[in-house]
Coordinates of C-alpha atoms and ligand atoms in Angstrom, one line a residue:
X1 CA -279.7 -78.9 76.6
X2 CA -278.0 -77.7 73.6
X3 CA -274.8 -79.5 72.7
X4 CA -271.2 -78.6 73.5
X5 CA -269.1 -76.7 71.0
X6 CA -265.5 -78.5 70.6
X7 CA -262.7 -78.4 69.1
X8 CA -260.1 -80.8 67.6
X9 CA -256.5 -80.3 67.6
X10 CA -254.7 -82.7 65.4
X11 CA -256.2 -84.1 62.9
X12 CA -254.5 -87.4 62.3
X13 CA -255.1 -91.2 62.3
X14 CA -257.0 -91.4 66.0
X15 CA -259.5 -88.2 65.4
X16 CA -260.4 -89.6 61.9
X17 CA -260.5 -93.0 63.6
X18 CA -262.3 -92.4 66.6
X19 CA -262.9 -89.0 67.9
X20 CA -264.4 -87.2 64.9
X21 CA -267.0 -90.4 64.3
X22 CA -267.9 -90.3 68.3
X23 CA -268.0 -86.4 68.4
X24 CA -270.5 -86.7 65.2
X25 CA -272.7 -89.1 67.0
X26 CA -272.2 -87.4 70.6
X27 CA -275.9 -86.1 72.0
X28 CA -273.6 -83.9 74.4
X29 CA -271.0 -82.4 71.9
X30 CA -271.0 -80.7 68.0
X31 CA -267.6 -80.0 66.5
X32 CA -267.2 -76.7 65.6
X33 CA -263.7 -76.6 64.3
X34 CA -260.5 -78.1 63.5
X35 CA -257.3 -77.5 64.2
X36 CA -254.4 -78.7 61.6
X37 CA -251.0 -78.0 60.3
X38 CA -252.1 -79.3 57.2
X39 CA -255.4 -77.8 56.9
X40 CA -257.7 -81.2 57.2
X41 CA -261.3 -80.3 58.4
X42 CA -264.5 -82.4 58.7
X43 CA -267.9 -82.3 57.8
X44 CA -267.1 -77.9 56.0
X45 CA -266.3 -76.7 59.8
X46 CA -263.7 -74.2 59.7
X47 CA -259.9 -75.2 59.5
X48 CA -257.4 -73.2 61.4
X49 CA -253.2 -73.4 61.2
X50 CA -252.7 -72.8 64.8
X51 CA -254.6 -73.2 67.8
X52 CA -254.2 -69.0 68.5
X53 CA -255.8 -68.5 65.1
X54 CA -259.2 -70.5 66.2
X55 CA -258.8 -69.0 70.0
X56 CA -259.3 -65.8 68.2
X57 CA -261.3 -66.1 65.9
X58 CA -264.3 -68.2 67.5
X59 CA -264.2 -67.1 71.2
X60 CA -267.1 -69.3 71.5
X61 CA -265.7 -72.4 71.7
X62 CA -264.4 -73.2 75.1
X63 CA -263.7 -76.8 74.7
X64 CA -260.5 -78.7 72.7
X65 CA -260.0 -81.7 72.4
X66 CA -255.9 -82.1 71.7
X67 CA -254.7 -85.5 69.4
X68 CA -251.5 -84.2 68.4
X69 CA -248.7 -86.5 69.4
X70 CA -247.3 -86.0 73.1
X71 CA -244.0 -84.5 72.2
X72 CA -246.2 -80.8 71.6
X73 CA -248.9 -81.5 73.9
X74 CA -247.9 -79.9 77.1
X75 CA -247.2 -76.3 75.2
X76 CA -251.0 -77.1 73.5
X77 CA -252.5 -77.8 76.9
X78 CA -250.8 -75.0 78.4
X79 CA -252.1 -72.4 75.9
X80 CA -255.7 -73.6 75.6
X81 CA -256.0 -73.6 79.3
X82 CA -254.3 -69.7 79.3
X83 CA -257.1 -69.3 76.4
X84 CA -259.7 -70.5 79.0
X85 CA -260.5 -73.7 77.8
X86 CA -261.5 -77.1 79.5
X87 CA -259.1 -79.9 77.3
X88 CA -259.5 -82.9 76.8
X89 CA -256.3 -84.9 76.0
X90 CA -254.8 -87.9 74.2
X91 CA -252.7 -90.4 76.0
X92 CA -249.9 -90.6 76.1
X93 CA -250.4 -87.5 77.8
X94 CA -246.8 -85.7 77.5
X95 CA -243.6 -86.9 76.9
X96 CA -242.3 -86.6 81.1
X97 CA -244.0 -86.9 84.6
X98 CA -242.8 -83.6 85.4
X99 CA -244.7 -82.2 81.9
X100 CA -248.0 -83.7 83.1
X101 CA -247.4 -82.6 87.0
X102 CA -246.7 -79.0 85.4
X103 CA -250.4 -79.3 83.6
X104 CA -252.2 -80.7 86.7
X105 CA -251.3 -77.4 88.4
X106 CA -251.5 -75.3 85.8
X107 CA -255.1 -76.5 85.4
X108 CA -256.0 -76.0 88.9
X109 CA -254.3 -72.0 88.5
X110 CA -256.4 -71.3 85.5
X111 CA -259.8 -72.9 86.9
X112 CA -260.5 -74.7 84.2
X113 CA -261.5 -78.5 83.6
X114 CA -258.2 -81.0 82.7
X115 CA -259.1 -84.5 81.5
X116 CA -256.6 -86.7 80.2
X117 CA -257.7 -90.2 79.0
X118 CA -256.7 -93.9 79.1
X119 CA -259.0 -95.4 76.3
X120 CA -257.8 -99.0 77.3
X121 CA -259.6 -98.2 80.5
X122 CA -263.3 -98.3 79.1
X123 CA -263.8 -101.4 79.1
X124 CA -266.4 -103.4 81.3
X125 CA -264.5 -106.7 81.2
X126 CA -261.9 -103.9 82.6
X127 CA -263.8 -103.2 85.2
X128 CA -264.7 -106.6 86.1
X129 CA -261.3 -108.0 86.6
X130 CA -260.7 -104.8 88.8
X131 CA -263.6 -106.5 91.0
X132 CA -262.3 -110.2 90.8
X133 CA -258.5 -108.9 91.4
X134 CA -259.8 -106.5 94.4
X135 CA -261.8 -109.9 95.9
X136 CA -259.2 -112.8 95.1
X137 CA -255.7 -111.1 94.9
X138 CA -252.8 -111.7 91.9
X139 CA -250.9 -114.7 92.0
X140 CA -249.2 -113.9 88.8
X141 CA -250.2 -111.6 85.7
X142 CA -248.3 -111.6 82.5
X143 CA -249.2 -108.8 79.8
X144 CA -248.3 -109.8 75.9
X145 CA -248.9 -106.8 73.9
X146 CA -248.0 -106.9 70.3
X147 CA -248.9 -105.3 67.6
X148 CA -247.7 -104.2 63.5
X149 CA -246.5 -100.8 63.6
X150 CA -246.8 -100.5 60.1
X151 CA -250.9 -100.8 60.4
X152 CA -251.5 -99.1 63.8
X153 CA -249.0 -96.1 63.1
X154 CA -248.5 -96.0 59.3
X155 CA -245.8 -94.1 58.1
X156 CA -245.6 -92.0 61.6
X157 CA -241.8 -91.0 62.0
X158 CA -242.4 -89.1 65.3
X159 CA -243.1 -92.7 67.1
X160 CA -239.4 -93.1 66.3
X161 CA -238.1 -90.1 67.5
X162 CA -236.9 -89.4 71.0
X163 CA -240.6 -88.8 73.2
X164 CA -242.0 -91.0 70.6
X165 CA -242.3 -94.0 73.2
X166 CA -241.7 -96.3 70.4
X167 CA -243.4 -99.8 71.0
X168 CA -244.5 -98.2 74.4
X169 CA -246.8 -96.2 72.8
X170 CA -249.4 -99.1 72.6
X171 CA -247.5 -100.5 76.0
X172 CA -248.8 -97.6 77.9
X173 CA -252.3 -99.0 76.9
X174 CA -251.6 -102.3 78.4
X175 CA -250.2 -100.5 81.6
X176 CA -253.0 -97.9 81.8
X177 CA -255.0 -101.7 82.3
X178 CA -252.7 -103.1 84.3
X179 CA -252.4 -100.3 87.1
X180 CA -256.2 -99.6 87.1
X181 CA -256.9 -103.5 87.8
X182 CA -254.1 -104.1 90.3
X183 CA -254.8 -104.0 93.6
X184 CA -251.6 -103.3 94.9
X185 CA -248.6 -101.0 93.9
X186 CA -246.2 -102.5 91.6
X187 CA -243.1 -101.4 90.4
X188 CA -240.4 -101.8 87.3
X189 CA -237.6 -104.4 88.6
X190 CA -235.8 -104.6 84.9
X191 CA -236.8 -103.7 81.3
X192 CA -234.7 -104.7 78.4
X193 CA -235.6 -102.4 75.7
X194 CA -234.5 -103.5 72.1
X195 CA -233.8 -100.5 69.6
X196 CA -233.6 -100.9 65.8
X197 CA -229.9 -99.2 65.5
X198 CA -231.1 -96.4 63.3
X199 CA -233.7 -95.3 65.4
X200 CA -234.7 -93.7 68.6
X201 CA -237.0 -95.5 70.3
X202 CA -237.9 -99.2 71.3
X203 CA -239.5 -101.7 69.1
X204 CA -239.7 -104.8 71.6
X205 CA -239.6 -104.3 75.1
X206 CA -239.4 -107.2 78.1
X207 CA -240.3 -105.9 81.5
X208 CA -240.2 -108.1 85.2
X209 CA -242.3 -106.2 87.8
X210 CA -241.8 -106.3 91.5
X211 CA -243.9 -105.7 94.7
X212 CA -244.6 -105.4 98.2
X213 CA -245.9 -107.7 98.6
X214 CA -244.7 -110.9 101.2
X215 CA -246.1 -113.1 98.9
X216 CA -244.1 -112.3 95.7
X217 CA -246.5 -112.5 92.6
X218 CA -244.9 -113.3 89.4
X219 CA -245.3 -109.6 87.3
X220 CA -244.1 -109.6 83.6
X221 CA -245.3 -107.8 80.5
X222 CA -243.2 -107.9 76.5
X223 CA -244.4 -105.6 74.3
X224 CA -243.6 -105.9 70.1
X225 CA -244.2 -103.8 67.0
X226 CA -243.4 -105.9 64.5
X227 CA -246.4 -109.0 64.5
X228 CA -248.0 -109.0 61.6
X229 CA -250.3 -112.3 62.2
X230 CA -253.1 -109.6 63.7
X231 CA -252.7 -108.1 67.3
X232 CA -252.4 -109.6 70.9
X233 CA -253.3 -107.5 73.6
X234 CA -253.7 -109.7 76.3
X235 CA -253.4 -109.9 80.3
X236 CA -253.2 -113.5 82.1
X237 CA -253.8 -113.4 85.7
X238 CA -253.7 -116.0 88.4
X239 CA -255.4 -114.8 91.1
X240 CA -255.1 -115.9 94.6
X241 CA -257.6 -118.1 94.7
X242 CA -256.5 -119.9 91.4
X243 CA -258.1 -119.0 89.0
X244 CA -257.1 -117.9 85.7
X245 CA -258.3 -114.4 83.9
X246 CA -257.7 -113.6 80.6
X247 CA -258.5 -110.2 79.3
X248 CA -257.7 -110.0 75.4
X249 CA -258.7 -107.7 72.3
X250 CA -256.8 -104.8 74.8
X251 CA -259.5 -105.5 77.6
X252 CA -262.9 -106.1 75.7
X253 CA -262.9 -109.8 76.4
X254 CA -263.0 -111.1 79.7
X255 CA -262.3 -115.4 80.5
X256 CA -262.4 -116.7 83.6
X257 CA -260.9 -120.4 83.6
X258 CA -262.1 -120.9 80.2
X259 CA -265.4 -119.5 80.0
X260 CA -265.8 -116.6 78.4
X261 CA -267.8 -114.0 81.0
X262 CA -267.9 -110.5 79.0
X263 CA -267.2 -109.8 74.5
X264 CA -268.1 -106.7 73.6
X265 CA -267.5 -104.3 71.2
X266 CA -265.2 -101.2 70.9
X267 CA -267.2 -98.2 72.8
X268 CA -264.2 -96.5 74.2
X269 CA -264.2 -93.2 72.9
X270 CA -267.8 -92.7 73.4
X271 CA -267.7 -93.9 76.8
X272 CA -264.7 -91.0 77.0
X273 CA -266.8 -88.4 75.8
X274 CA -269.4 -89.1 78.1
X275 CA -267.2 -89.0 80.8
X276 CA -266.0 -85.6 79.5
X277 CA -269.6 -84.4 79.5
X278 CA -270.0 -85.4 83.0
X279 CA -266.9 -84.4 84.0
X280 CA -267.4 -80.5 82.5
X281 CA -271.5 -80.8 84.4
X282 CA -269.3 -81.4 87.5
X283 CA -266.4 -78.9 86.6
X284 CA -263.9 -81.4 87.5
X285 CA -260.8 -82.6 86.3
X286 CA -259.7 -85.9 86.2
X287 CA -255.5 -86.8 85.5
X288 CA -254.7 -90.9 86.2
X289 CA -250.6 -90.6 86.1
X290 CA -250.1 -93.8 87.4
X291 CA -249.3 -95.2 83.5
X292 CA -247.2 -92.6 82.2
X293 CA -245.2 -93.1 86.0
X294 CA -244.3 -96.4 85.5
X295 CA -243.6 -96.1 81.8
X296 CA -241.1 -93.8 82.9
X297 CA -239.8 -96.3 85.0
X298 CA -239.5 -99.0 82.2
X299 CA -237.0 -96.4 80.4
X300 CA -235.0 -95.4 84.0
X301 CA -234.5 -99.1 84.2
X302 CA -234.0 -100.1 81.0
X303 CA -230.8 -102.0 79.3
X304 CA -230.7 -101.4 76.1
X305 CA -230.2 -103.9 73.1
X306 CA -229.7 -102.8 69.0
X307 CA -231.3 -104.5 66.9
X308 CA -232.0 -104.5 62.9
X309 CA -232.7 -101.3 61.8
X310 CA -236.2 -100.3 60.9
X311 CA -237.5 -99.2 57.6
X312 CA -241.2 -98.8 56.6
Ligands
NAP1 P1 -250.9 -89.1 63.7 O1 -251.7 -89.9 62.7 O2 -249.4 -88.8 63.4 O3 -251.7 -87.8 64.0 C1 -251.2 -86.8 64.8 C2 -251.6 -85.4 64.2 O4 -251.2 -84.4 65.0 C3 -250.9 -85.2 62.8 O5 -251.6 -85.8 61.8 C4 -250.9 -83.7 62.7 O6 -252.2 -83.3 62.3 C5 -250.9 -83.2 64.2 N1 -249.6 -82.6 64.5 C6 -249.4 -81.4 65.0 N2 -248.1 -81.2 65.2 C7 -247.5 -82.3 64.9 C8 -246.1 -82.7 65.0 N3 -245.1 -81.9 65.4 N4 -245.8 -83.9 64.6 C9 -246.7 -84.8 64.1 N5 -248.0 -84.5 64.1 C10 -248.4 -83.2 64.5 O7 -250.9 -89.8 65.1 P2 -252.1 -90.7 65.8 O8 -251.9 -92.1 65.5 O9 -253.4 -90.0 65.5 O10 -251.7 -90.5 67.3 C11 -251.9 -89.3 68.0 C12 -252.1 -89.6 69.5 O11 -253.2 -90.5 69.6 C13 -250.8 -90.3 70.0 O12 -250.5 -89.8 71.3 C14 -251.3 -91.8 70.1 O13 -250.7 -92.5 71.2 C15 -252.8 -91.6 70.4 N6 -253.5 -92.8 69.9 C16 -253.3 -93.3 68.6 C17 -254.0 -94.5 68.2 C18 -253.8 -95.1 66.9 O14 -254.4 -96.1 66.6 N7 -252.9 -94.6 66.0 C19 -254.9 -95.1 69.1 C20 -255.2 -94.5 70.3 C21 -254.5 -93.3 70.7 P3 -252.5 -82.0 61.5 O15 -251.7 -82.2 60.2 O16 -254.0 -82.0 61.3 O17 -252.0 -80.9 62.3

Protein backbone atom coordinates (compact mmCIF):
# COMPACT_ATOMS: atom_id res chain seq x y z
CA UNK A 1 0.00 0.00 0.00
CA UNK A 2 1.39 3.26 -0.81
CA UNK A 3 2.18 5.43 2.13
CA UNK A 4 0.15 8.22 3.66
CA UNK A 5 0.62 11.81 2.72
CA UNK A 6 0.89 14.12 6.10
CA UNK A 7 1.32 17.05 7.17
CA UNK A 8 3.02 18.88 10.06
CA UNK A 9 1.81 21.83 11.76
CA UNK A 10 4.33 23.43 14.07
CA UNK A 11 7.48 22.90 13.53
CA UNK A 12 9.19 23.20 16.96
CA UNK A 13 11.18 21.31 19.53
CA UNK A 14 8.73 17.85 19.63
CA UNK A 15 8.31 17.52 15.56
CA UNK A 16 12.19 17.97 15.14
CA UNK A 17 12.43 15.72 18.19
CA UNK A 18 10.16 13.03 17.58
CA UNK A 19 7.51 13.33 14.96
CA UNK A 20 9.62 14.33 11.84
CA UNK A 21 12.39 11.35 12.65
CA UNK A 22 9.24 8.73 13.24
CA UNK A 23 7.25 10.10 10.10
CA UNK A 24 10.74 9.70 8.09
CA UNK A 25 11.06 6.13 9.21
CA UNK A 26 7.14 5.39 9.11
CA UNK A 27 6.26 2.37 6.44
CA UNK A 28 2.66 3.84 6.71
CA UNK A 29 3.25 7.60 6.33
CA UNK A 30 5.56 10.27 3.91
CA UNK A 31 5.57 13.94 4.90
CA UNK A 32 4.63 15.97 2.26
CA UNK A 33 4.62 19.38 3.90
CA UNK A 34 5.24 21.66 6.66
CA UNK A 35 3.40 24.03 8.20
CA UNK A 36 5.42 27.04 10.08
CA UNK A 37 5.16 30.64 11.10
CA UNK A 38 8.74 30.78 10.60
CA UNK A 39 9.14 28.95 7.51
CA UNK A 40 11.18 25.76 8.89
CA UNK A 41 10.66 22.69 6.50
CA UNK A 42 12.33 19.18 6.38
CA UNK A 43 14.01 16.98 4.14
CA UNK A 44 13.10 20.23 0.70
CA UNK A 45 9.17 19.53 1.23
CA UNK A 46 7.28 22.54 0.73
CA UNK A 47 6.95 25.17 3.64
CA UNK A 48 3.66 27.05 4.03
CA UNK A 49 2.85 30.34 6.57
CA UNK A 50 -0.59 29.15 7.34
CA UNK A 51 -2.39 26.00 7.39
CA UNK A 52 -5.14 27.71 4.57
CA UNK A 53 -2.13 28.25 2.31
CA UNK A 54 -1.17 24.33 2.22
CA UNK A 55 -5.07 23.36 2.28
CA UNK A 56 -5.05 25.12 -0.91
CA UNK A 57 -2.41 24.61 -2.44
CA UNK A 58 -1.99 20.66 -2.08
CA UNK A 59 -5.56 19.36 -1.86
CA UNK A 60 -3.94 16.06 -1.77
CA UNK A 61 -2.95 15.83 1.49
CA UNK A 62 -5.74 14.82 3.79
CA UNK A 63 -3.80 14.17 6.84
CA UNK A 64 -2.08 16.86 9.63
CA UNK A 65 -0.55 16.26 12.16
CA UNK A 66 -0.81 19.60 14.62
CA UNK A 67 2.40 20.26 17.29
CA UNK A 68 1.73 23.83 17.83
CA UNK A 69 1.30 24.55 21.47
CA UNK A 70 -2.41 24.06 22.89
CA UNK A 71 -3.38 27.60 23.34
CA UNK A 72 -4.04 27.67 19.12
CA UNK A 73 -4.86 24.20 18.73
CA UNK A 74 -8.60 24.02 18.96
CA UNK A 75 -8.97 26.97 16.03
CA UNK A 76 -6.14 24.52 14.06
CA UNK A 77 -8.23 21.39 14.66
CA UNK A 78 -11.33 23.04 13.79
CA UNK A 79 -10.11 24.36 10.44
CA UNK A 80 -8.35 21.25 9.20
CA UNK A 81 -11.30 19.16 10.05
CA UNK A 82 -13.63 21.99 7.97
CA UNK A 83 -10.72 21.40 5.29
CA UNK A 84 -11.60 17.65 5.47
CA UNK A 85 -8.80 16.37 7.13
CA UNK A 86 -8.20 13.38 9.67
CA UNK A 87 -5.75 15.22 12.59
CA UNK A 88 -3.73 13.98 14.63
CA UNK A 89 -2.88 16.10 17.77
CA UNK A 90 -0.37 16.95 20.40
CA UNK A 91 -1.16 16.70 24.06
CA UNK A 92 -2.00 18.75 25.83
CA UNK A 93 -4.77 18.77 23.59
CA UNK A 94 -6.37 22.40 24.18
CA UNK A 95 -6.10 24.72 26.79
CA UNK A 96 -10.16 23.76 28.40
CA UNK A 97 -12.38 20.59 28.62
CA UNK A 98 -15.00 22.41 26.98
CA UNK A 99 -12.29 23.21 23.89
CA UNK A 100 -11.64 19.54 23.42
CA UNK A 101 -15.60 18.51 24.05
CA UNK A 102 -16.26 21.29 21.19
CA UNK A 103 -13.59 19.15 18.89
CA UNK A 104 -14.97 15.65 19.73
CA UNK A 105 -18.19 16.82 18.17
CA UNK A 106 -17.09 18.73 15.68
CA UNK A 107 -15.13 15.68 14.49
CA UNK A 108 -18.03 13.46 14.51
CA UNK A 109 -20.18 16.55 12.34
CA UNK A 110 -17.48 16.71 9.76
CA UNK A 111 -16.92 12.80 9.42
CA UNK A 112 -13.56 12.82 9.64
CA UNK A 113 -10.93 10.82 11.90
CA UNK A 114 -9.89 12.81 15.47
CA UNK A 115 -6.90 11.40 17.31
CA UNK A 116 -5.42 13.09 20.09
CA UNK A 117 -2.42 11.46 21.90
CA UNK A 118 -0.96 10.67 25.30
CA UNK A 119 2.68 9.65 24.38
CA UNK A 120 3.40 8.67 28.18
CA UNK A 121 0.76 6.00 27.41
CA UNK A 122 3.03 3.83 24.98
CA UNK A 123 4.67 2.17 27.12
CA UNK A 124 4.50 -1.73 27.77
CA UNK A 125 5.75 -1.47 31.41
CA UNK A 126 2.49 0.98 31.15
CA UNK A 127 0.50 -1.45 30.17
CA UNK A 128 1.69 -4.01 32.58
CA UNK A 129 1.00 -2.10 35.71
CA UNK A 130 -2.54 -1.56 34.16
CA UNK A 131 -2.72 -5.53 34.45
CA UNK A 132 -1.10 -5.81 37.97
CA UNK A 133 -3.24 -2.68 39.32
CA UNK A 134 -6.56 -4.21 37.60
CA UNK A 135 -5.61 -7.87 39.45
CA UNK A 136 -4.18 -6.60 42.90
CA UNK A 137 -5.82 -3.07 43.55
CA UNK A 138 -3.81 0.40 44.85
CA UNK A 139 -2.96 0.66 48.31
CA UNK A 140 -1.23 3.82 47.79
CA UNK A 141 0.52 5.48 44.60
CA UNK A 142 2.63 8.48 44.75
CA UNK A 143 3.77 10.23 41.36
CA UNK A 144 7.20 12.49 41.54
CA UNK A 145 7.52 14.15 38.31
CA UNK A 146 10.39 16.64 37.99
CA UNK A 147 12.05 17.89 35.43
CA UNK A 148 14.56 21.32 34.16
CA UNK A 149 12.47 23.41 32.25
CA UNK A 150 15.27 25.12 30.88
CA UNK A 151 16.29 21.65 28.91
CA UNK A 152 12.82 20.20 28.17
CA UNK A 153 11.28 23.60 27.04
CA UNK A 154 14.20 25.92 26.16
CA UNK A 155 13.55 29.39 25.99
CA UNK A 156 9.57 28.70 25.38
CA UNK A 157 7.70 31.80 26.87
CA UNK A 158 4.17 30.46 25.96
CA UNK A 159 4.67 27.63 28.84
CA UNK A 160 4.54 30.73 31.03
CA UNK A 161 1.71 32.29 29.77
CA UNK A 162 -1.84 31.84 30.93
CA UNK A 163 -2.94 28.06 28.88
CA UNK A 164 0.67 27.38 29.11
CA UNK A 165 0.03 24.70 31.99
CA UNK A 166 3.31 25.61 33.35
CA UNK A 167 5.02 22.61 35.24
CA UNK A 168 1.75 20.75 34.29
CA UNK A 169 2.71 20.54 30.99
CA UNK A 170 5.02 17.50 31.74
CA UNK A 171 2.39 16.72 34.81
CA UNK A 172 -0.30 15.95 32.41
CA UNK A 173 2.21 13.19 31.20
CA UNK A 174 2.40 11.66 34.51
CA UNK A 175 -1.53 11.87 34.80
CA UNK A 176 -2.25 10.62 31.32
CA UNK A 177 -0.23 7.33 33.18
CA UNK A 178 -1.79 7.59 36.11
CA UNK A 179 -5.61 7.57 34.91
CA UNK A 180 -4.94 4.89 32.24
CA UNK A 181 -3.33 2.45 35.09
CA UNK A 182 -5.94 3.16 37.83
CA UNK A 183 -8.48 1.01 38.26
CA UNK A 184 -10.79 3.13 39.83
CA UNK A 185 -11.95 6.84 39.47
CA UNK A 186 -9.98 9.31 41.41
CA UNK A 187 -10.29 12.72 41.93
CA UNK A 188 -8.27 16.19 43.03
CA UNK A 189 -8.85 16.72 46.98
CA UNK A 190 -6.20 19.85 47.10
CA UNK A 191 -3.36 21.20 44.91
CA UNK A 192 -1.02 23.84 46.00
CA UNK A 193 0.32 25.40 43.00
CA UNK A 194 3.51 27.54 43.47
CA UNK A 195 3.91 30.52 40.89
CA UNK A 196 7.19 32.36 40.25
CA UNK A 197 5.59 36.06 40.96
CA UNK A 198 6.39 37.31 37.52
CA UNK A 199 4.77 34.66 35.74
CA UNK A 200 1.66 33.01 34.82
CA UNK A 201 1.73 29.72 35.36
CA UNK A 202 2.97 27.00 37.99
CA UNK A 203 6.45 25.84 38.38
CA UNK A 204 6.02 23.22 41.39
CA UNK A 205 2.80 21.74 42.02
CA UNK A 206 1.70 19.35 45.16
CA UNK A 207 -1.52 17.51 44.64
CA UNK A 208 -3.53 14.84 47.42
CA UNK A 209 -6.03 12.72 45.50
CA UNK A 210 -9.18 11.24 46.78
CA UNK A 211 -11.52 8.31 46.01
CA UNK A 212 -14.44 6.16 46.38
CA UNK A 213 -13.24 4.08 47.50
CA UNK A 214 -14.15 2.41 51.39
CA UNK A 215 -10.77 1.56 51.65
CA UNK A 216 -9.04 5.04 51.26
CA UNK A 217 -5.76 4.61 49.33
CA UNK A 218 -3.11 7.08 49.94
CA UNK A 219 -3.11 9.29 46.20
CA UNK A 220 -0.42 12.04 45.92
CA UNK A 221 1.62 13.37 42.96
CA UNK A 222 4.37 16.90 43.19
CA UNK A 223 5.46 17.97 40.12
CA UNK A 224 8.79 20.54 39.67
CA UNK A 225 10.51 22.35 36.83
CA UNK A 226 13.32 23.45 38.21
CA UNK A 227 15.75 19.85 38.86
CA UNK A 228 18.51 20.08 37.21
CA UNK A 229 20.32 16.66 38.60
CA UNK A 230 18.55 14.82 35.36
CA UNK A 231 14.69 13.94 35.41
CA UNK A 232 12.39 11.83 37.68
CA UNK A 233 9.34 10.63 36.25
CA UNK A 234 8.32 8.14 38.50
CA UNK A 235 4.98 6.33 39.98
CA UNK A 236 5.21 4.19 43.35
CA UNK A 237 2.39 2.00 43.88
CA UNK A 238 1.43 -0.28 46.68
CA UNK A 239 -0.91 -2.42 45.60
CA UNK A 240 -3.37 -4.40 47.52
CA UNK A 241 -1.73 -7.28 47.85
CA UNK A 242 1.64 -5.51 48.99
CA UNK A 243 3.59 -5.22 46.69
CA UNK A 244 5.48 -2.39 45.51
CA UNK A 245 5.57 -1.00 41.61
CA UNK A 246 7.82 1.41 40.49
CA UNK A 247 7.34 2.76 37.01
CA UNK A 248 10.27 5.30 36.25
CA UNK A 249 11.96 7.02 33.03
CA UNK A 250 7.93 8.40 32.54
CA UNK A 251 6.80 4.61 32.33
CA UNK A 252 9.52 2.71 30.34
CA UNK A 253 10.77 0.90 33.37
CA UNK A 254 8.69 -1.28 35.25
CA UNK A 255 9.98 -2.82 39.23
CA UNK A 256 8.15 -4.99 41.00
CA UNK A 257 9.49 -5.25 44.73
CA UNK A 258 12.95 -4.72 43.53
CA UNK A 259 13.30 -6.65 40.52
CA UNK A 260 13.29 -5.01 37.55
CA UNK A 261 10.32 -6.81 35.12
CA UNK A 262 10.34 -4.56 31.84
CA UNK A 263 13.48 -1.47 30.44
CA UNK A 264 12.96 -0.53 27.31
CA UNK A 265 13.64 2.03 25.10
CA UNK A 266 11.70 5.17 23.90
CA UNK A 267 9.24 3.93 21.01
CA UNK A 268 6.41 6.25 21.78
CA UNK A 269 5.87 8.20 18.82
CA UNK A 270 6.20 5.28 16.54
CA UNK A 271 3.87 3.31 18.45
CA UNK A 272 1.51 6.64 18.02
CA UNK A 273 1.78 6.67 14.42
CA UNK A 274 1.00 3.22 14.06
CA UNK A 275 -1.91 3.62 16.01
CA UNK A 276 -2.82 6.58 13.67
CA UNK A 277 -2.48 4.21 10.71
CA UNK A 278 -4.71 1.81 12.28
CA UNK A 279 -6.89 4.11 13.45
CA UNK A 280 -7.45 6.04 9.83
CA UNK A 281 -7.76 1.81 8.21
CA UNK A 282 -10.58 1.72 10.72
CA UNK A 283 -11.94 5.43 10.24
CA UNK A 284 -12.14 5.94 13.84
CA UNK A 285 -11.37 8.39 16.22
CA UNK A 286 -9.95 8.07 19.34
CA UNK A 287 -10.04 11.30 22.26
CA UNK A 288 -8.85 10.01 26.08
CA UNK A 289 -10.04 13.25 28.16
CA UNK A 290 -9.70 11.82 31.28
CA UNK A 291 -5.96 13.75 31.80
CA UNK A 292 -6.70 17.03 30.57
CA UNK A 293 -10.19 16.55 33.12
CA UNK A 294 -8.38 16.20 36.05
CA UNK A 295 -5.72 18.68 35.22
CA UNK A 296 -8.38 21.02 35.17
CA UNK A 297 -9.28 19.95 38.44
CA UNK A 298 -5.72 20.53 39.90
CA UNK A 299 -6.15 24.32 38.83
CA UNK A 300 -10.13 24.53 40.20
CA UNK A 301 -8.67 23.36 43.38
CA UNK A 302 -5.62 24.94 43.58
CA UNK A 303 -4.21 27.48 46.41
CA UNK A 304 -1.89 29.33 45.07
CA UNK A 305 1.70 30.31 46.49
CA UNK A 306 4.42 33.07 44.82
CA UNK A 307 7.40 32.14 44.68
CA UNK A 308 10.94 33.61 43.21
CA UNK A 309 10.50 34.91 40.03
CA UNK A 310 11.63 32.97 36.95
CA UNK A 311 14.24 34.06 34.50
CA UNK A 312 15.83 31.80 31.78
P1 LIG B 1 7.83 24.66 20.71
O1 LIG B 1 9.23 24.21 20.57
O2 LIG B 1 7.55 26.02 21.22
O3 LIG B 1 7.14 24.43 19.31
C1 LIG B 1 5.85 24.82 19.02
C2 LIG B 1 5.84 25.34 17.59
O4 LIG B 1 4.50 25.67 17.23
C3 LIG B 1 6.63 26.63 17.41
O5 LIG B 1 7.99 26.38 17.20
C4 LIG B 1 5.98 27.22 16.20
O6 LIG B 1 6.52 26.56 15.08
C5 LIG B 1 4.52 26.74 16.27
N1 LIG B 1 3.61 27.80 16.66
C6 LIG B 1 2.56 28.22 15.92
N2 LIG B 1 1.92 29.20 16.55
C7 LIG B 1 2.55 29.40 17.73
C8 LIG B 1 2.33 30.30 18.80
N3 LIG B 1 1.30 31.17 18.82
N4 LIG B 1 3.18 30.25 19.86
C9 LIG B 1 4.23 29.39 19.86
N5 LIG B 1 4.47 28.50 18.84
C10 LIG B 1 3.63 28.52 17.79
O7 LIG B 1 7.02 23.66 21.66
P2 LIG B 1 7.20 22.07 21.80
O8 LIG B 1 8.10 21.78 22.94
O9 LIG B 1 7.49 21.48 20.49
O10 LIG B 1 5.73 21.71 22.30
C11 LIG B 1 4.64 21.68 21.41
C12 LIG B 1 3.60 20.71 21.99
O11 LIG B 1 4.23 19.42 22.10
C13 LIG B 1 3.17 21.10 23.41
O12 LIG B 1 1.79 20.89 23.55
C14 LIG B 1 3.96 20.15 24.29
O13 LIG B 1 3.27 19.82 25.49
C15 LIG B 1 4.09 18.93 23.41
N6 LIG B 1 5.25 18.12 23.75
C16 LIG B 1 6.48 18.69 23.96
C17 LIG B 1 7.56 17.90 24.36
C18 LIG B 1 8.94 18.48 24.61
O14 LIG B 1 9.84 17.71 24.93
N7 LIG B 1 9.17 19.78 24.46
C19 LIG B 1 7.39 16.51 24.53
C20 LIG B 1 6.14 15.95 24.24
C21 LIG B 1 5.08 16.77 23.86
P3 LIG B 1 6.64 27.29 13.67
O15 LIG B 1 7.55 28.45 13.87
O16 LIG B 1 7.17 26.23 12.82
O17 LIG B 1 5.25 27.74 13.31
Amino acid sequence: MAKRKIAIIGVGKIAVDQHLPVIDASSDFELAATVSTRGVGHNGKPVFKTPGALYAAMPDVSLVSICTPPGIRHQYVREALDAGKDVMLEKPPTTTISELDDLVAHGKKTGRVLYQTWHSQFNPAVDRTKDILAAEGVASARIDWRESVRKWHPGQDWVWEVGGFGVCDPGINALSIFTKVMPFPVFVEASKLTFPANRQTPVDVEITFKSGEAHKPKLSAGFNWLEESGEIWTIRFETGKGNVILLEGGGRSLTVNGELVIKHGDGEYAAMYERFARLLDRHESDVDAAPLRLMSDVFLMGARVNGPDFEW
